[in-house]
Amino acid sequence: MTVPLIHSFSSAKLPQAAETLRGEIRDFLAERLDGVSPRTRAKTWSGFDPDFSRSLGARGWLGLTLPREYGGGGADAFSRFVLMEELLAAGAPVAAHWIGDRQSAPLLMRYGTEEQRRFYLPRICAGEIVFCIGMSEPNSGSDLASIRTRATQDGDSWRLNGSKIWTTFGHKSDYMIALVRTSGSPDDRQAGLSQFIIDLTLPGISVRPIVDLCGDAHFSEVFFEDVRLPADALVGEEGQGWAQVNAELAFERSGPERIYSSMVLLDLWASHLANSPENPCHQERLGKLLARLAIAREMSIALAAKLANGESPVNEAALLKDLGTELEQAIPVEIADAVGSDPAPVDPELLGTLAYLMQISASFSLRGGTREILRGMIARGLGLR
């Protein structure tokens, strides 16, 4: 029996142009993050700093793979891989541009109208506007096809009613790209779904932040009550939202974003070991984590090659996301076990960073699709269901 999903991970190498960019990014980050504590840098995913995002835009590092005519950098997916790898490894605050750069801009480039591209893409590339994604809904869990939020045609516009939940930085965003139902019922599953760009300042929209167990509020609930959307808010074709959102999720799941959430902590612990009496058990533990990280990184580079070739590796991205978040969650657990078994004193910064990641890491396998949903996709990719 052939296993096409496994065979599709072909070894790829980062080109020299991408590696050359790495040094420039590191110099920039060393200056911008000087003096920022490790515990703060460990919040890279939820670090919301519009000024930092605009500084990336000024250097041409937002929309790096978009055509220059839309404000992009005209570079390839390998260059973006290096950029994201360095931002996350350093613990840079990426939340203010994260979704627009990674998902919304490529989606609009692929499915948007020329007017949508001309209006939104240059602003995303400059870091001037913040996007969020409206996918999950109350009582739906990870069953995205069961969504009930509905847009109904009303003359030359649409009327939107419903709600979204777990919307990352919905309370700080300017726009949302939402997957909603335009025909049929939830029983119709993937049929009848469409995507819309929603201006979050429109009347009838209310947003409620959700505070997590770390005391942060980077998720929100968003409610729509008779919100009138213009005709040009529709992205792509009506009824084709499911295919479009799967292409979008391939962008979300395929990059180094899914393997580096605990990197600041891993670096701290490695430095701690380098300055401590040698402990073979700790060295072995660190080696195993680094080996897993190296494999996940190679897989991510392989997916960058597919994106560079214009492919949409949906199932491969699901596999990488599952393996990557499993590693991200293992890192704080392994380090906590090591620290707890060692009587040697530990830097308070290491302990504080570890405490934060032990609290937040449970969410790593939830965001971007739960482990259970992803493994169903992987099983289909392997021909097992």
PDB file of N, CA, C and O in Angstrom, residues 121-166:
ATOM      1  N   LEU A 121      -3.979  44.714   0.932  1.00  0.00           N
ATOM      2  CA  LEU A 121      -2.627  44.165   0.980  1.00  0.00           C
ATOM      3  C   LEU A 121      -1.546  45.188   1.320  1.00  0.00           C
ATOM      4  O   LEU A 121      -0.690  44.920   2.170  1.00  0.00           O
ATOM      5  N   PRO A 122      -1.543  46.381   0.705  1.00  0.00           N
ATOM      6  CA  PRO A 122      -0.507  47.347   1.096  1.00  0.00           C
ATOM      7  C   PRO A 122      -0.590  47.742   2.567  1.00  0.00           C
ATOM      8  O   PRO A 122       0.446  47.980   3.208  1.00  0.00           O
ATOM      9  N   ARG A 123      -1.782  47.788   3.121  1.00  0.00           N
ATOM     10  CA  ARG A 123      -1.946  48.155   4.525  1.00  0.00           C
ATOM     11  C   ARG A 123      -1.466  47.039   5.455  1.00  0.00           C
ATOM     12  O   ARG A 123      -0.892  47.298   6.510  1.00  0.00           O
ATOM     13  N   ILE A 124      -1.712  45.782   5.053  1.00  0.00           N
ATOM     14  CA  ILE A 124      -1.175  44.648   5.823  1.00  0.00           C
ATOM     15  C   ILE A 124       0.348  44.682   5.778  1.00  0.00           C
ATOM     16  O   ILE A 124       1.023  44.509   6.809  1.00  0.00           O
ATOM     17  N   CYS A 125       0.913  44.926   4.614  1.00  0.00           N
ATOM     18  CA  CYS A 125       2.366  44.916   4.452  1.00  0.00           C
ATOM     19  C   CYS A 125       3.038  46.057   5.217  1.00  0.00           C
ATOM     20  O   CYS A 125       4.212  45.947   5.590  1.00  0.00           O
ATOM     21  N   ALA A 126       2.307  47.128   5.449  1.00  0.00           N
ATOM     22  CA  ALA A 126       2.861  48.251   6.201  1.00  0.00           C
ATOM     23  C   ALA A 126       2.631  48.106   7.701  1.00  0.00           C
ATOM     24  O   ALA A 126       3.150  48.905   8.478  1.00  0.00           O
ATOM     25  N   GLY A 127       1.875  47.095   8.116  1.00  0.00           N
ATOM     26  CA  GLY A 127       1.553  46.932   9.525  1.00  0.00           C
ATOM     27  C   GLY A 127       0.540  47.940  10.017  1.00  0.00           C
ATOM     28  O   GLY A 127       0.458  48.211  11.219  1.00  0.00           O
ATOM     29  N   GLU A 128      -0.274  48.475   9.113  1.00  0.00           N
ATOM     30  CA  GLU A 128      -1.227  49.527   9.470  1.00  0.00           C
ATOM     31  C   GLU A 128      -2.560  48.993   9.957  1.00  0.00           C
ATOM     32  O   GLU A 128      -3.300  49.705  10.648  1.00  0.00           O
ATOM     33  N   ILE A 129      -2.907  47.760   9.592  1.00  0.00           N
ATOM     34  CA  ILE A 129      -4.191  47.190   9.996  1.00  0.00           C
ATOM     35  C   ILE A 129      -3.965  45.796  10.569  1.00  0.00           C
ATOM     36  O   ILE A 129      -3.024  45.095  10.200  1.00  0.00           O
ATOM     37  N   VAL A 130      -4.866  45.420  11.489  1.00  0.00           N
ATOM     38  CA  VAL A 130      -4.764  44.139  12.181  1.00  0.00           C
ATOM     39  C   VAL A 130      -5.951  43.274  11.781  1.00  0.00           C
ATOM     40  O   VAL A 130      -7.106  43.725  11.816  1.00  0.00           O
ATOM     41  N   PHE A 131      -5.673  42.024  11.410  1.00  0.00           N
ATOM     42  CA  PHE A 131      -6.712  41.073  11.020  1.00  0.00           C
ATOM     43  C   PHE A 131      -6.865  39.997  12.083  1.00  0.00           C
ATOM     44  O   PHE A 131      -5.908  39.617  12.760  1.00  0.00           O
ATOM     45  N   CYS A 132      -8.074  39.480  12.210  1.00  0.00           N
ATOM     46  CA  CYS A 132      -8.327  38.271  12.985  1.00  0.00           C
ATOM     47  C   CYS A 132      -9.127  37.308  12.114  1.00  0.00           C
ATOM     48  O   CYS A 132      -9.605  37.682  11.039  1.00  0.00           O
ATOM     49  N   ILE A 133      -9.249  36.079  12.587  1.00  0.00           N
ATOM     50  CA  ILE A 133      -9.922  35.031  11.831  1.00  0.00           C
ATOM     51  C   ILE A 133     -11.160  34.568  12.583  1.00  0.00           C
ATOM     52  O   ILE A 133     -11.061  34.184  13.751  1.00  0.00           O
ATOM     53  N   GLY A 134     -12.308  34.573  11.938  1.00  0.00           N
ATOM     54  CA  GLY A 134     -13.554  34.115  12.549  1.00  0.00           C
ATOM     55  C   GLY A 134     -13.888  32.710  12.084  1.00  0.00           C
ATOM     56  O   GLY A 134     -14.540  32.531  11.045  1.00  0.00           O
ATOM     57  N   MET A 135     -13.451  31.720  12.839  1.00  0.00           N
ATOM     58  CA  MET A 135     -13.739  30.328  12.491  1.00  0.00           C
ATOM     59  C   MET A 135     -14.565  29.653  13.576  1.00  0.00           C
ATOM     60  O   MET A 135     -15.730  29.343  13.374  1.00  0.00           O
ATOM     61  N   SER A 136     -13.979  29.416  14.753  1.00  0.00           N
ATOM     62  CA  SER A 136     -14.663  28.668  15.813  1.00  0.00           C
ATOM     63  C   SER A 136     -15.934  29.374  16.276  1.00  0.00           C
ATOM     64  O   SER A 136     -16.021  30.606  16.249  1.00  0.00           O
ATOM     65  N   GLU A 137     -16.903  28.564  16.722  1.00  0.00           N
ATOM     66  CA  GLU A 137     -18.154  29.093  17.251  1.00  0.00           C
ATOM     67  C   GLU A 137     -18.538  28.377  18.538  1.00  0.00           C
ATOM     68  O   GLU A 137     -18.101  27.244  18.784  1.00  0.00           O
ATOM     69  N   PRO A 138     -19.343  29.023  19.391  1.00  0.00           N
ATOM     70  CA  PRO A 138     -19.824  28.356  20.606  1.00  0.00           C
ATOM     71  C   PRO A 138     -20.570  27.071  20.263  1.00  0.00           C
ATOM     72  O   PRO A 138     -21.299  27.006  19.264  1.00  0.00           O
ATOM     73  N   ASN A 139     -20.350  26.050  21.077  1.00  0.00           N
ATOM     74  CA  ASN A 139     -21.035  24.753  20.954  1.00  0.00           C
ATOM     75  C   ASN A 139     -20.641  23.955  19.711  1.00  0.00           C
ATOM     76  O   ASN A 139     -21.273  22.938  19.412  1.00  0.00           O
ATOM     77  N   SER A 140     -19.599  24.404  19.006  1.00  0.00           N
ATOM     78  CA  SER A 140     -19.149  23.667  17.825  1.00  0.00           C
ATOM     79  C   SER A 140     -17.835  22.949  18.046  1.00  0.00           C
ATOM     80  O   SER A 140     -17.478  22.068  17.264  1.00  0.00           O
ATOM     81  N   GLY A 141     -17.086  23.349  19.075  1.00  0.00           N
ATOM     82  CA  GLY A 141     -15.786  22.736  19.298  1.00  0.00           C
ATOM     83  C   GLY A 141     -14.905  22.915  18.080  1.00  0.00           C
ATOM     84  O   GLY A 141     -14.801  23.997  17.529  1.00  0.00           O
ATOM     85  N   SER A 142     -14.270  21.848  17.649  1.00  0.00           N
ATOM     86  CA  SER A 142     -13.428  21.897  16.454  1.00  0.00           C
ATOM     87  C   SER A 142     -14.165  21.459  15.193  1.00  0.00           C
ATOM     88  O   SER A 142     -13.544  21.289  14.140  1.00  0.00           O
ATOM     89  N   ASP A 143     -15.467  21.288  15.298  1.00  0.00           N
ATOM     90  CA  ASP A 143     -16.265  20.867  14.148  1.00  0.00           C
ATOM     91  C   ASP A 143     -16.620  22.098  13.326  1.00  0.00           C
ATOM     92  O   ASP A 143     -17.735  22.620  13.402  1.00  0.00           O
ATOM     93  N   LEU A 144     -15.658  22.571  12.560  1.00  0.00           N
ATOM     94  CA  LEU A 144     -15.822  23.832  11.847  1.00  0.00           C
ATOM     95  C   LEU A 144     -16.981  23.815  10.872  1.00  0.00           C
ATOM     96  O   LEU A 144     -17.633  24.837  10.649  1.00  0.00           O
ATOM     97  N   ALA A 145     -17.276  22.653  10.306  1.00  0.00           N
ATOM     98  CA  ALA A 145     -18.346  22.576   9.307  1.00  0.00           C
ATOM     99  C   ALA A 145     -19.730  22.749   9.914  1.00  0.00           C
ATOM    100  O   ALA A 145     -20.716  22.894   9.184  1.00  0.00           O
ATOM    101  N   SER A 146     -19.843  22.744  11.252  1.00  0.00           N
ATOM    102  CA  SER A 146     -21.160  22.850  11.888  1.00  0.00           C
ATOM    103  C   SER A 146     -21.546  24.290  12.224  1.00  0.00           C
ATOM    104  O   SER A 146     -22.520  24.514  12.938  1.00  0.00           O
ATOM    105  N   ILE A 147     -20.800  25.268  11.709  1.00  0.00           N
ATOM    106  CA  ILE A 147     -21.034  26.651  12.090  1.00  0.00           C
ATOM    107  C   ILE A 147     -22.444  27.111  11.717  1.00  0.00           C
ATOM    108  O   ILE A 147     -23.044  26.662  10.742  1.00  0.00           O
ATOM    109  N   ARG A 148     -22.956  28.058  12.540  1.00  0.00           N
ATOM    110  CA  ARG A 148     -24.321  28.543  12.387  1.00  0.00           C
ATOM    111  C   ARG A 148     -24.405  30.035  12.051  1.00  0.00           C
ATOM    112  O   ARG A 148     -25.481  30.518  11.682  1.00  0.00           O
ATOM    113  N   THR A 149     -23.336  30.766  12.241  1.00  0.00           N
ATOM    114  CA  THR A 149     -23.360  32.182  11.875  1.00  0.00           C
ATOM    115  C   THR A 149     -23.721  32.290  10.397  1.00  0.00           C
ATOM    116  O   THR A 149     -23.161  31.598   9.551  1.00  0.00           O
ATOM    117  N   ARG A 150     -24.672  33.176  10.111  1.00  0.00           N
ATOM    118  CA  ARG A 150     -25.248  33.185   8.761  1.00  0.00           C
ATOM    119  C   ARG A 150     -25.256  34.593   8.177  1.00  0.00           C
ATOM    120  O   ARG A 150     -25.572  35.573   8.860  1.00  0.00           O
ATOM    121  N   ALA A 151     -24.907  34.654   6.889  1.00  0.00           N
ATOM    122  CA  ALA A 151     -25.048  35.881   6.110  1.00  0.00           C
ATOM    123  C   ALA A 151     -26.147  35.660   5.072  1.00  0.00           C
ATOM    124  O   ALA A 151     -26.092  34.696   4.299  1.00  0.00           O
ATOM    125  N   THR A 152     -27.146  36.537   5.083  1.00  0.00           N
ATOM    126  CA  THR A 152     -28.289  36.428   4.184  1.00  0.00           C
ATOM    127  C   THR A 152     -28.294  37.612   3.232  1.00  0.00           C
ATOM    128  O   THR A 152     -28.144  38.766   3.664  1.00  0.00           O
ATOM    129  N   GLN A 153     -28.471  37.344   1.946  1.00  0.00           N
ATOM    130  CA  GLN A 153     -28.506  38.445   0.994  1.00  0.00           C
ATOM    131  C   GLN A 153     -29.709  39.341   1.262  1.00  0.00           C
ATOM    132  O   GLN A 153     -30.824  38.874   1.502  1.00  0.00           O
ATOM    133  N   ASP A 154     -29.444  40.651   1.222  1.00  0.00           N
ATOM    134  CA  ASP A 154     -30.474  41.659   1.486  1.00  0.00           C
ATOM    135  C   ASP A 154     -30.282  42.785   0.491  1.00  0.00           C
ATOM    136  O   ASP A 154     -29.541  43.728   0.741  1.00  0.00           O
ATOM    137  N   GLY A 155     -30.909  42.655  -0.671  1.00  0.00           N
ATOM    138  CA  GLY A 155     -30.684  43.611  -1.744  1.00  0.00           C
ATOM    139  C   GLY A 155     -29.276  43.482  -2.281  1.00  0.00           C
ATOM    140  O   GLY A 155     -28.836  42.392  -2.655  1.00  0.00           O
ATOM    141  N   ASP A 156     -28.556  44.602  -2.295  1.00  0.00           N
ATOM    142  CA  ASP A 156     -27.182  44.561  -2.794  1.00  0.00           C
ATOM    143  C   ASP A 156     -26.165  44.414  -1.669  1.00  0.00           C
ATOM    144  O   ASP A 156     -24.987  44.717  -1.837  1.00  0.00           O
ATOM    145  N   SER A 157     -26.628  43.925  -0.512  1.00  0.00           N
ATOM    146  CA  SER A 157     -25.719  43.723   0.618  1.00  0.00           C
ATOM    147  C   SER A 157     -26.048  42.402   1.308  1.00  0.00           C
ATOM    148  O   SER A 157     -26.895  41.635   0.844  1.00  0.00           O
ATOM    149  N   TRP A 158     -25.364  42.134   2.408  1.00  0.00           N
ATOM    150  CA  TRP A 158     -25.585  40.929   3.204  1.00  0.00           C
ATOM    151  C   TRP A 158     -25.906  41.328   4.636  1.00  0.00           C
ATOM    152  O   TRP A 158     -25.377  42.316   5.151  1.00  0.00           O
ATOM    153  N   ARG A 159     -26.744  40.536   5.292  1.00  0.00           N
ATOM    154  CA  ARG A 159     -27.053  40.784   6.693  1.00  0.00           C
ATOM    155  C   ARG A 159     -26.515  39.607   7.507  1.00  0.00           C
ATOM    156  O   ARG A 159     -26.875  38.454   7.261  1.00  0.00           O
ATOM    157  N   LEU A 160     -25.671  39.920   8.484  1.00  0.00           N
ATOM    158  CA  LEU A 160     -24.923  38.911   9.228  1.00  0.00           C
ATOM    159  C   LEU A 160     -25.419  38.796  10.664  1.00  0.00           C
ATOM    160  O   LEU A 160     -25.551  39.800  11.369  1.00  0.00           O
ATOM    161  N   ASN A 161     -25.675  37.545  11.108  1.00  0.00           N
ATOM    162  CA  ASN A 161     -26.076  37.279  12.485  1.00  0.00           C
ATOM    163  C   ASN A 161     -25.358  36.023  12.989  1.00  0.00           C
ATOM    164  O   ASN A 161     -25.198  35.055  12.247  1.00  0.00           O
ATOM    165  N   GLY A 162     -24.967  36.047  14.259  1.00  0.00           N
ATOM    166  CA  GLY A 162     -24.306  34.890  14.852  1.00  0.00           C
ATOM    167  C   GLY A 162     -23.180  35.321  15.768  1.00  0.00           C
ATOM    168  O   GLY A 162     -23.143  36.466  16.253  1.00  0.00           O
ATOM    169  N   SER A 163     -22.244  34.422  16.009  1.00  0.00           N
ATOM    170  CA  SER A 163     -21.122  34.745  16.896  1.00  0.00           C
ATOM    171  C   SER A 163     -19.929  33.841  16.601  1.00  0.00           C
ATOM    172  O   SER A 163     -20.078  32.751  16.037  1.00  0.00           O
ATOM    173  N   LYS A 164     -18.775  34.310  17.004  1.00  0.00           N
ATOM    174  CA  LYS A 164     -17.522  33.560  16.913  1.00  0.00           C
ATOM    175  C   LYS A 164     -16.863  33.564  18.289  1.00  0.00           C
ATOM    176  O   LYS A 164     -17.072  34.482  19.089  1.00  0.00           O
ATOM    177  N   ILE A 165     -16.041  32.556  18.547  1.00  0.00           N
ATOM    178  CA  ILE A 165     -15.364  32.464  19.835  1.00  0.00           C
ATOM    179  C   ILE A 165     -13.913  32.012  19.631  1.00  0.00           C
ATOM    180  O   ILE A 165     -13.574  31.468  18.575  1.00  0.00           O
ATOM    181  N   TRP A 166     -13.090  32.265  20.641  1.00  0.00           N
ATOM    182  CA  TRP A 166     -11.652  31.973  20.586  1.00  0.00           C
ATOM    183  C   TRP A 166     -11.005  32.729  19.425  1.00  0.00           C
ATOM    184  O   TRP A 166     -10.079  32.235  18.791  1.00  0.00           O
TER     185      TRP A 166
END
